[in-house]
Coordinates of C-alpha atoms and ligand atoms in Angstrom, one line a residue:
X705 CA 45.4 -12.4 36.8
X706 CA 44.7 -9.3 39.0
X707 CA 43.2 -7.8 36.0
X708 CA 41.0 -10.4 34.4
X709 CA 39.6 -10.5 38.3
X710 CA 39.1 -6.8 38.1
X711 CA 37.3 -6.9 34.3
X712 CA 34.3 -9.4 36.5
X713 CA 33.6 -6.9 38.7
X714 CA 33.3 -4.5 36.3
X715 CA 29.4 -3.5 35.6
X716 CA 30.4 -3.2 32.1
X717 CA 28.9 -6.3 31.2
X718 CA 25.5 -4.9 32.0
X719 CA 25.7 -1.9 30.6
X720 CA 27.5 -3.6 27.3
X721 CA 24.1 -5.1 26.5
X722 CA 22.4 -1.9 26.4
X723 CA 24.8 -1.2 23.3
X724 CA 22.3 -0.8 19.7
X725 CA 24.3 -2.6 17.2
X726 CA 24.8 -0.9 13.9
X727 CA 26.4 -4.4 12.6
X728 CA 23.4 -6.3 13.5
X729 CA 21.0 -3.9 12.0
X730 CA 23.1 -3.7 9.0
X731 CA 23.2 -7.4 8.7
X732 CA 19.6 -7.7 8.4
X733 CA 19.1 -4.9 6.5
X734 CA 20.9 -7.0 3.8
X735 CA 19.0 -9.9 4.5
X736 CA 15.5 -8.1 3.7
X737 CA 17.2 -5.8 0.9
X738 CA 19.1 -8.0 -1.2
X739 CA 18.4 -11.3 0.0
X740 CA 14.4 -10.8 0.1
X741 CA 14.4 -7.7 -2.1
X742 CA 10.5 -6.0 -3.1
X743 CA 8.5 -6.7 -0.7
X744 CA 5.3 -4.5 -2.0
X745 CA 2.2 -5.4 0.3
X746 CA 0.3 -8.4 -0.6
X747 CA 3.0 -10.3 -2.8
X748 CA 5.2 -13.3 -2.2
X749 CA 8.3 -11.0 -1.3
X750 CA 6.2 -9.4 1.2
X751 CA 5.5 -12.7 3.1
X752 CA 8.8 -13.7 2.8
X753 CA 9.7 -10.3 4.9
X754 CA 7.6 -11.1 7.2
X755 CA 8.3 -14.7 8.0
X756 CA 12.1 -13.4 8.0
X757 CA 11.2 -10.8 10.7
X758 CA 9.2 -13.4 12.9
X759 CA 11.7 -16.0 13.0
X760 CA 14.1 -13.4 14.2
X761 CA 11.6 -11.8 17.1
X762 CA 11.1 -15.5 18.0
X763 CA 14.6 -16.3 18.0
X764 CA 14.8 -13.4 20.4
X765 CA 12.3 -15.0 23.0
X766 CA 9.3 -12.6 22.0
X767 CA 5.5 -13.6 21.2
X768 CA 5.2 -13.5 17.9
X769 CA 1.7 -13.0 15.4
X770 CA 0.7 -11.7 12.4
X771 CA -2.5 -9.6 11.9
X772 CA -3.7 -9.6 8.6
X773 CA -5.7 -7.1 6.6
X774 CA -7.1 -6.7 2.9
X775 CA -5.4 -5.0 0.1
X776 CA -5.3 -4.6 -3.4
X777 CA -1.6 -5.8 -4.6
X778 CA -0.2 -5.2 -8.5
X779 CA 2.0 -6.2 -10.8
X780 CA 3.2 -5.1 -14.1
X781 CA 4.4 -7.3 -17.0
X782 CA 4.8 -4.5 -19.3
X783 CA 5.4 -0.7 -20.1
X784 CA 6.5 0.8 -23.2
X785 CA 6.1 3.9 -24.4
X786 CA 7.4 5.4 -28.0
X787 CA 6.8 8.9 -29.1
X788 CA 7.5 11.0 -32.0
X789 CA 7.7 14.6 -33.2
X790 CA 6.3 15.2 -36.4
X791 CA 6.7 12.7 -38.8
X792 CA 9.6 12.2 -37.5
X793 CA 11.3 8.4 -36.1
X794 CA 9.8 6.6 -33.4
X795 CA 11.8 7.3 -30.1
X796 CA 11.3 4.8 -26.9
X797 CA 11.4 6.7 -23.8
X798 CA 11.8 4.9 -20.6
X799 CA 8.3 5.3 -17.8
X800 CA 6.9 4.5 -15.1
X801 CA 3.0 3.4 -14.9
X802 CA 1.2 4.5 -12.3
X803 CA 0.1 1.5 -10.1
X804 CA -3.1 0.4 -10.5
X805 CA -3.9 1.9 -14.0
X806 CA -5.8 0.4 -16.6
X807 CA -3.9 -1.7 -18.8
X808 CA -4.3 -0.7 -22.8
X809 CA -5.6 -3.2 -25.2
X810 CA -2.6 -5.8 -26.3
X811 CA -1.4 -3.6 -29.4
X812 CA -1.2 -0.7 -27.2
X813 CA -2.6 2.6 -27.9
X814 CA -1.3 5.5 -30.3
X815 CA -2.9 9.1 -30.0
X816 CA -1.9 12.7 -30.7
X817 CA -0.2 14.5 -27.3
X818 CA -2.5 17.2 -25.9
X819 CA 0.1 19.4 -23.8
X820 CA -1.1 20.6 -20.6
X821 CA 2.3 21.9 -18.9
X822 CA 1.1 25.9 -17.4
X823 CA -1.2 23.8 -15.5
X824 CA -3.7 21.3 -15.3
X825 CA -6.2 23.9 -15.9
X826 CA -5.3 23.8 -19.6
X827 CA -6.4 20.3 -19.9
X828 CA -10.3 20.7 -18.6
X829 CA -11.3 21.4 -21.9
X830 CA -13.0 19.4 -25.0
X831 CA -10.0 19.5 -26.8
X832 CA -8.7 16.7 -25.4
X833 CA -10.9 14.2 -26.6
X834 CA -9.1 11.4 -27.8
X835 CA -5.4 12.9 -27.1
X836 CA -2.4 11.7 -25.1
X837 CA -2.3 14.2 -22.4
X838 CA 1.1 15.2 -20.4
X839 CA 1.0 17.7 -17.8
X840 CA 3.4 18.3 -15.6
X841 CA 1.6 18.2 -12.2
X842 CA -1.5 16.6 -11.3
X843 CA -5.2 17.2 -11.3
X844 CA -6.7 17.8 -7.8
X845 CA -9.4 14.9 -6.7
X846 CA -12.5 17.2 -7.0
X847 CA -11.6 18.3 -10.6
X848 CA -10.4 15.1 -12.1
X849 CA -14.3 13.9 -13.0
X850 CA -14.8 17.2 -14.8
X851 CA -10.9 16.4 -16.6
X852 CA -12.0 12.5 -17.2
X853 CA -15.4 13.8 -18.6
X854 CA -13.8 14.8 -22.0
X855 CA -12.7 11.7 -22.4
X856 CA -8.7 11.9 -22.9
X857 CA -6.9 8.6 -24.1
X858 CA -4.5 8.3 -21.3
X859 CA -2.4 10.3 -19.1
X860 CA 1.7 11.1 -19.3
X861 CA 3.4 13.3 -16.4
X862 CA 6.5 14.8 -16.4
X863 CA 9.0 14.0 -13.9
X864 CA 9.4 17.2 -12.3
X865 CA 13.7 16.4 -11.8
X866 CA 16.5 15.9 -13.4
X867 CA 17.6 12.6 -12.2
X868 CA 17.9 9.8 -14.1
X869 CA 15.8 7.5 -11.7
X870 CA 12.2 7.4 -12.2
X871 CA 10.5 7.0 -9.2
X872 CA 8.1 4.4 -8.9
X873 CA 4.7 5.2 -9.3
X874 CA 2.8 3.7 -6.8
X875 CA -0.7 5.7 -6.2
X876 CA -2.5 2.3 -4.8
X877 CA -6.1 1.7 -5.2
X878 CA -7.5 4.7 -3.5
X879 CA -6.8 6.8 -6.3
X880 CA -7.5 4.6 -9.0
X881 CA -11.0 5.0 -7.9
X882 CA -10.7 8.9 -8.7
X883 CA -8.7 8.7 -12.1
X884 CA -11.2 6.0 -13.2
X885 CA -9.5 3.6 -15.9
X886 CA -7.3 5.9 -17.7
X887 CA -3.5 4.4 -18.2
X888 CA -1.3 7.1 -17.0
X889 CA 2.7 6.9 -16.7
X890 CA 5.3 9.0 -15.8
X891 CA 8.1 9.7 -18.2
X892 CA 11.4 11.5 -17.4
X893 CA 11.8 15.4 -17.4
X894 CA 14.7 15.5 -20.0
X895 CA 12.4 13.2 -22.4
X896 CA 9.6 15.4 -22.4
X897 CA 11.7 18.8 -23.0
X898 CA 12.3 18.3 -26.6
X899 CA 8.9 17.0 -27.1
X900 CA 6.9 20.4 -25.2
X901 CA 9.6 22.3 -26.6
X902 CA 9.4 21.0 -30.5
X903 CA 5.9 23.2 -31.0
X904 CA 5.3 20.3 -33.6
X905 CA 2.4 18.0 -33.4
X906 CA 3.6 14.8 -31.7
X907 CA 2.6 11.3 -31.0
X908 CA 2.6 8.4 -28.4
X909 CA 2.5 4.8 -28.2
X910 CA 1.8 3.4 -25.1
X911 CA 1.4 -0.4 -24.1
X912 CA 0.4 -1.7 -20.5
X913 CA 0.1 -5.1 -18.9
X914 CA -1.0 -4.6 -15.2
X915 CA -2.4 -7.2 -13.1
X916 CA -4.0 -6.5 -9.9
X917 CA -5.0 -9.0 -7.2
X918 CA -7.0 -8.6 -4.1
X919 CA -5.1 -10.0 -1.0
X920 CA -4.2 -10.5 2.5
X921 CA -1.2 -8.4 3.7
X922 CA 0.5 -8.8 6.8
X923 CA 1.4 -6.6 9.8
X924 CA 4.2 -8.2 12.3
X925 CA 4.0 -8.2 15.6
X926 CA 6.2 -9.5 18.2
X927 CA 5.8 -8.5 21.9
X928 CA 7.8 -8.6 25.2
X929 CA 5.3 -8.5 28.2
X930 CA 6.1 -6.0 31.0
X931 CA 7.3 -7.1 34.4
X932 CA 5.8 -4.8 36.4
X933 CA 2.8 -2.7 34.3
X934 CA 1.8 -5.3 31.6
X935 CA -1.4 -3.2 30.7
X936 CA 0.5 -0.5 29.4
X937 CA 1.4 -0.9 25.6
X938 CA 4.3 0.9 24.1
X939 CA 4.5 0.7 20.4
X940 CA 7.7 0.8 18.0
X941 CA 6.9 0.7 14.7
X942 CA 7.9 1.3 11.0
X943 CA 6.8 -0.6 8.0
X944 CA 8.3 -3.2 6.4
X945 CA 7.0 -3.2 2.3
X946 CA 8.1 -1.5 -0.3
X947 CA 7.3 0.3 -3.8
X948 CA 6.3 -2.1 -6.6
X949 CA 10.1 -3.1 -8.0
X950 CA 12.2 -1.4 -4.9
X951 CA 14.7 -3.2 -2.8
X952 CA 13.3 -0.3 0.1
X953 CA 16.8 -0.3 2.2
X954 CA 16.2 3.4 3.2
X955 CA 12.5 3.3 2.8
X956 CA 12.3 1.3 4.9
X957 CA 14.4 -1.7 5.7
X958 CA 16.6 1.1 7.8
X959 CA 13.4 1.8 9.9
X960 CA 12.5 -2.2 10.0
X961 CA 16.3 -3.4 11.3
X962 CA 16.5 -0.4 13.5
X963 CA 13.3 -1.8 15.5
X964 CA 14.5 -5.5 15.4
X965 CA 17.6 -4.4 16.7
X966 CA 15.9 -2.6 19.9
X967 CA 13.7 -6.0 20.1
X968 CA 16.9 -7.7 20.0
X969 CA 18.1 -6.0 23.2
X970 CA 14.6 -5.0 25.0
X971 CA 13.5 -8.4 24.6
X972 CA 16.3 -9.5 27.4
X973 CA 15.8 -6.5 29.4
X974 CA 12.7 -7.5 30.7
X975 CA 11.1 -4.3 30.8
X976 CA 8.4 -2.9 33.6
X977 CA 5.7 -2.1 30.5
X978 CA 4.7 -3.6 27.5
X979 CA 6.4 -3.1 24.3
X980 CA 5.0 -4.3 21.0
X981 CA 6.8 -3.9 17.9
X982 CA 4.3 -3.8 15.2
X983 CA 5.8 -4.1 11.4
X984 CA 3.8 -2.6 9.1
X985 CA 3.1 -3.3 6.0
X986 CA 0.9 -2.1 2.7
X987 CA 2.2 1.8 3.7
X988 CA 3.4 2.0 0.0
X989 CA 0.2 1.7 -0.9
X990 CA -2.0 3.9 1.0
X991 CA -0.8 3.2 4.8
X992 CA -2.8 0.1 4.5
X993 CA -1.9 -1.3 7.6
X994 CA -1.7 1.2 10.1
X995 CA -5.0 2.3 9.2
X996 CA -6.5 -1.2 9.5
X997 CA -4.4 -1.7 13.0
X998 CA -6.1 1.5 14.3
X999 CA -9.4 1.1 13.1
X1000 CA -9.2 -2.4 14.6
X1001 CA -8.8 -0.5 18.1
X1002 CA -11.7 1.9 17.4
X1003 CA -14.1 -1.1 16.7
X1004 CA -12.6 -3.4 19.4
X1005 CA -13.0 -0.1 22.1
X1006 CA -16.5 0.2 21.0
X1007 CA -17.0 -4.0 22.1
X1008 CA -15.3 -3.4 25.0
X1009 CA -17.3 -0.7 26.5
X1010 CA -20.7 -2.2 25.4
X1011 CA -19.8 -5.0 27.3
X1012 CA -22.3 -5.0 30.6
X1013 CA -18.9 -6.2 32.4
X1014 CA -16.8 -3.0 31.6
X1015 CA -16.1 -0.9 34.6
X1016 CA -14.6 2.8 33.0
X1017 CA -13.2 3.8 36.4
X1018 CA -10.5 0.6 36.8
X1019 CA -10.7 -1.0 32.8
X1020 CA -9.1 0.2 30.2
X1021 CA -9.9 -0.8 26.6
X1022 CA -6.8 -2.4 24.4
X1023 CA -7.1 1.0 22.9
X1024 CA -6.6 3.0 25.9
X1025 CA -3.6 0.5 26.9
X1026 CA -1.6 1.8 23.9
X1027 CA 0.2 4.3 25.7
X1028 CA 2.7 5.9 23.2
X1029 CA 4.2 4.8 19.8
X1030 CA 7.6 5.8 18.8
X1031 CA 7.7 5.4 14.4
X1032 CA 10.7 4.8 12.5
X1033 CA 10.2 5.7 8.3
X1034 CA 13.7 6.2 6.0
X1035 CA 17.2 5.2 7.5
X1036 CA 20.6 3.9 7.4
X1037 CA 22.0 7.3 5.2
X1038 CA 25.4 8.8 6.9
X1039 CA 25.4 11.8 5.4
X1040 CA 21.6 12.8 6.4
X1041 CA 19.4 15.5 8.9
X1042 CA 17.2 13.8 11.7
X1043 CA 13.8 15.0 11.5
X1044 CA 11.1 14.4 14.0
X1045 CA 7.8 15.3 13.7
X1046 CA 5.1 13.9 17.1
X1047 CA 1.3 14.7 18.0
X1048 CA 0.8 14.4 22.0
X1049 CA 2.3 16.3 24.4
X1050 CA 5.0 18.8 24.2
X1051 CA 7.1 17.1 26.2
X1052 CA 7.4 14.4 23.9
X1053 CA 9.4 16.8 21.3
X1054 CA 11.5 18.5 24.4
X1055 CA 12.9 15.3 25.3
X1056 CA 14.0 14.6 21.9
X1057 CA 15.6 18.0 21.1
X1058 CA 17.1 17.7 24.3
X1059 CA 18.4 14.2 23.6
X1060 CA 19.7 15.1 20.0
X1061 CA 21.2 18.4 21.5
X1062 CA 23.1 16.1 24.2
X1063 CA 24.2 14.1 21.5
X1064 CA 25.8 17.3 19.6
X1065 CA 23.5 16.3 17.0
X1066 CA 21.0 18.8 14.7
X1067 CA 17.3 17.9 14.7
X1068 CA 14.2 19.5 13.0
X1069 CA 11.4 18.5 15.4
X1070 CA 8.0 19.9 14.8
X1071 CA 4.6 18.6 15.8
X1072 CA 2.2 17.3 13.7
X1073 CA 1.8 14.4 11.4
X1074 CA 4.2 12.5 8.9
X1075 CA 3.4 10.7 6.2
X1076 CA 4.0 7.3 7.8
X1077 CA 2.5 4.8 9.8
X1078 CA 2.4 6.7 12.9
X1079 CA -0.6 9.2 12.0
X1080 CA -3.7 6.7 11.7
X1081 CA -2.4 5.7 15.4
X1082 CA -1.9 9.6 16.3
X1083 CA -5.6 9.9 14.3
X1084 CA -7.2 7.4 17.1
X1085 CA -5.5 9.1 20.2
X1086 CA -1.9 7.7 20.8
X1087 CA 0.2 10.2 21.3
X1088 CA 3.1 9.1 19.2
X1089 CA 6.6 9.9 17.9
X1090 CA 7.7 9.8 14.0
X1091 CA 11.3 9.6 13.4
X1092 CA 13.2 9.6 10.0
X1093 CA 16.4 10.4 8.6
X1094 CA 16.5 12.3 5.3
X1095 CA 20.1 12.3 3.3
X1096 CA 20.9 12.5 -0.4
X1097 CA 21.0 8.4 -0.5
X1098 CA 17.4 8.6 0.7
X1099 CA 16.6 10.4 -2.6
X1100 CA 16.7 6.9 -4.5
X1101 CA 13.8 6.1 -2.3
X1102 CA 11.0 4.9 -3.9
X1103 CA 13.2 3.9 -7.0
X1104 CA 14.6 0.7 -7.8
X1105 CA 17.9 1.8 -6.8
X1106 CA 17.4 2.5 -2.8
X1107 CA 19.8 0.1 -2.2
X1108 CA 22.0 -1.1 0.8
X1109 CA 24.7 0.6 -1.2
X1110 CA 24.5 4.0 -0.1
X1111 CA 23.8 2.9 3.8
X1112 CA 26.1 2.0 6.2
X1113 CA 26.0 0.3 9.7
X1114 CA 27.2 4.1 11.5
X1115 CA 24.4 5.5 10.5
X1116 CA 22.0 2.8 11.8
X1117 CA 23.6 3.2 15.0
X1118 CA 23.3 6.6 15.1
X1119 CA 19.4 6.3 15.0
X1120 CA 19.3 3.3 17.0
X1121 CA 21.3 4.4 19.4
X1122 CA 19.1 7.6 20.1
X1123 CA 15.7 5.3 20.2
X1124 CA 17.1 3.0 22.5
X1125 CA 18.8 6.1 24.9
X1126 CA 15.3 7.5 24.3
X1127 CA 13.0 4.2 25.8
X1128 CA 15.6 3.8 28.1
X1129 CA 15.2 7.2 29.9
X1130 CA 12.0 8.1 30.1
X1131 CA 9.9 4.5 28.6
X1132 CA 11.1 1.4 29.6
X1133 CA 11.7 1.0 33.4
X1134 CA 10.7 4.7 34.4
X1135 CA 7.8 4.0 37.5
X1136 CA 5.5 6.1 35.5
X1137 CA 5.7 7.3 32.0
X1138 CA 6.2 10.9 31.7
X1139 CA 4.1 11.4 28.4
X1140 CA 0.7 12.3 29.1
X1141 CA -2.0 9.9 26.9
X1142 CA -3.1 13.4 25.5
X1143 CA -3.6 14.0 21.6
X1144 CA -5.0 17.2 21.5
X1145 CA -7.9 18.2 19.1
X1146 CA -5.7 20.4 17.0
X1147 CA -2.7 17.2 16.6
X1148 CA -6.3 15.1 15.6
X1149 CA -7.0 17.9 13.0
X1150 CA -3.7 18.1 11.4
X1151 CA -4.2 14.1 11.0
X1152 CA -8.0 15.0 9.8
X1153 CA -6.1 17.3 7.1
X1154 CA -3.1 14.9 6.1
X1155 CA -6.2 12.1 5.5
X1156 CA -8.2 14.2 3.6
X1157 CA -5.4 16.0 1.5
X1158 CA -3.0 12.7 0.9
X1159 CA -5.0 9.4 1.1
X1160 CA -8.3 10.0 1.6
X1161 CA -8.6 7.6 4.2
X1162 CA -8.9 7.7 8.1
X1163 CA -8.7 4.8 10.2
X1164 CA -12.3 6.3 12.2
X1165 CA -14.0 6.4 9.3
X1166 CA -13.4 2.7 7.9
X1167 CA -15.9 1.0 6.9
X1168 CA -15.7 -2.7 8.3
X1169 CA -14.7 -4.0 5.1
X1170 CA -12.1 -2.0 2.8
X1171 CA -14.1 -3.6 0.0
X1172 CA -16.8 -4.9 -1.7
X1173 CA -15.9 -8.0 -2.8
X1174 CA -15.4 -10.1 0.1
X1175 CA -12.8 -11.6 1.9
X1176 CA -9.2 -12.3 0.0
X1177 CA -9.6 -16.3 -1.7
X1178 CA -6.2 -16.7 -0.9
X1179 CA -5.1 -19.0 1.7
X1180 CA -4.8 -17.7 5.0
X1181 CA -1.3 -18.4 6.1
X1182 CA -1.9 -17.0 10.2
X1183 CA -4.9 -15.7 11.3
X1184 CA -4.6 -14.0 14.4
X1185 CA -6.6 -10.7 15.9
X1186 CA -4.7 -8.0 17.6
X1187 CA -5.2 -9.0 21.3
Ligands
LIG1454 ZN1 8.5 4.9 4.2

């Protein structure tokens, strides 16, 4: 009796609800990985994902929308490839097209390999007119036209490991404009070795079916409006597709469930600012999202101050309200390193080494950009955090096999549970936020680089319209703008 009366006193209760549950997160982890499954940008899978992940932000009293952009989506109903040494038997070998190659005509194509494995030097020349070429690395942008202008058949690389798993080859539509219409796959490393290493003249068949559609995708965003400094937008983020063919339970349903679970519990905190969670998608295929979720800022900052109404000393653009941005890309391995990589102010990396080091946990924490959703946002001046968790079961990522299997709940809460002590101290309910709003020009430049050396593409730069053709004819299923 005297004890159960002592247990309601306790502030336990309270404090309980501050717990990050690793069950919960788990639990919908298996709901978008197995359940759901693929979920590349613009397909059916992908709209399943994110109807899943709004019914659970509403479910969790938040104000729910999707924004929708453009992208190019694929699909392939076949790959085959056969080779031979000599005269020798035809051998299948299994491969991976690059998404969005050319498909070949219906009987497929056979040519003569031209090897190019030193370097892709050795395959600018005439001589492979007409060949099958496999190299084993690529051909940078500026001297693919030159490559392309001898007119090779189609293109083989050479997985550069040993594993069994063939990653999918997702290079999205931005480089299919630089590699023109050749069909290119990828085939394993131990496949290719007795084929470079025969020193016999050798052939390939190669047959692909790809299909490519031009389509809305979806970002998800589910807020929770501040108590006491509305204005002030603090974003948590990760994207929610996947490769072509990939359950994506490291990369990254573990980022997704690991943001629904802080919604889960911030949503009934109340907090004094603003947090949006925005779930990207399309960052398989080029970062598709983010970028069009930042440019969308740029443009809608340039309306704002036009306006005759605008008053720079007391307004703040929407742009200007997004304060920080913490990103969450590849989670849910145990046996894994924490890296963080941020562009704003130093403290921002301080508190989290500081955090991790309280926490008796290792951390790599650098500045500068990561190849995630959090750069184009970074690239338009929020000074932002990018958090992932790198392990051997994150090597199936980006291969049909990143599956649930090699994740567990621990390690969910392990990340969650350093987000959420993260917001806690110095985001949620802190009078004022103890991050500066200051990208500085050399963070900007290191996006500038990523953009120009990865993708190609930078949310400033957009054009209004990714591309030519006009909008997407499918239907619309939400249409909703980002304010
Ligand atoms: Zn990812």
């Amino acid at each position: 009796m005297k004890e159960k009366a002592f247990r309601k006193t306790l502030p336990a209760a309270s404090e309980t609800d501050w717990n990050f549950s690793g069950q919960n997160a788990f639990d919908y982890l298996y709901d978008l990985s197995e359940t759901i499954g693929s979920r590349l940008g613009g397909t059916k899978g992908e709209y399943l994902a994110a109807e899943y992940i709004m019914d659970k932000f509403r479910s969790f009293g938040m104000r729910t929308f999707l924004h929708k952009f453009p992208i190019w989506t694929y699909d392939n109903k076949e790959a085959r490839t056969e080779a031979r040494i000599g005269k020798g038997n035809w051998k299948n070998i299994p491969c991976e097209v690059h998404m969005p190659c050319s498909s070949t005509p219906k009987s497929g194509i056979t040519g003569k390999l031209f090897f190019a494995v030193q370097g892709y030097q050795e395959a600018i020349t005439p001589d492979v007119k007409g060949k099958i070429v496999v190299m084993s690395q690529g051909i940078p942008k500026e001297e693919r036209e030159h490559f392309l202008s001898y007119k090779p058949k189609a293109l083989v690389f050479i997985d550069g490991r040993y594993e069994t798993h063939l990653h999918r080859q997702l290079t999205g539509h931005d480089y299919f404009a630089s590699w023109g219409s050749l069909p290119t796959v990828t085939i394993p490393y131990l496949d290719a070795l007795p084929l470079v290493e025969a020193k016999l003249e050798c052939e390939m068949r190669i047959k692909i079916a790809n299909e490519e559609k031009y389509v809305w995708g979806h970002n998800v965003i589910g807020e929770i409006k501040g108590t006491d400094f509305p204005e002030e937008i603090i974003v948590i983020c990760g994207h929610y597709d996947t490769h072509w063919q990939c359950p994506g339970a490291t990369d990254n349903g573990g980022g997704t469930v690991i943001a629904m679970e802080l919604a889960r519990i911030l949503a009934k905190k109340r907090p004094k600012r603003t947090i949006r969670f925005v779930l990207f998608s399309g960052e398989e295929s080029g970062l598709h999202g983010s970028i069009a979720y930042a440019h969308e800022l740029l443009e809608s900052d340039k309306k704002e101050r036009a306006k005759k109404s605008f008053d720079p000393a007391s307004g703040r653009t929407l742009l200007e309200r997004h304060r920080l941005g913490l990103n969450i890309d590849v989670m849910g391995s145990l046996l894994a390193n924490d890296v963080i990589l941020y562009s704003g102010p130093e403290d921002l990396g301080a508190s989290m080494r500081l955090l991790f080091f309280e926490k008796k946990r290792n951390l790599r924490c650098s500045r500068g950009p990561m190849s995630s959703d959090g750069t184009p946002l970074a690239a338009v001046g929020i000074p932002v955090v990018q958090y992932g968790r790198y392990g051997a079961g994150t090597g199936f990522g980006h291969t049909g096999d990143d599956s649930i299997k090699y994740l567990s709940s621990e390690a969910l809460f392990l990340s969650g549970d350093i987000c959420l002590t993260w917001l806690r101290r110095y985001v949620v309910d802190t009078p004022t936020l103890p991050f500066k709003r200051d990208v500085s020009q050399e963070d900007i430049k290191k996006c500038e680089d990523y953009f120009q050396g990865r993708r190609g593409r930078d949310p400033r730069f957009e054009t209004k319209r990714l591309f030519p053709k006009g909008d997407p004819k499918i239907k619309d299923p939400a249409k909703k703008n980002l304010e």
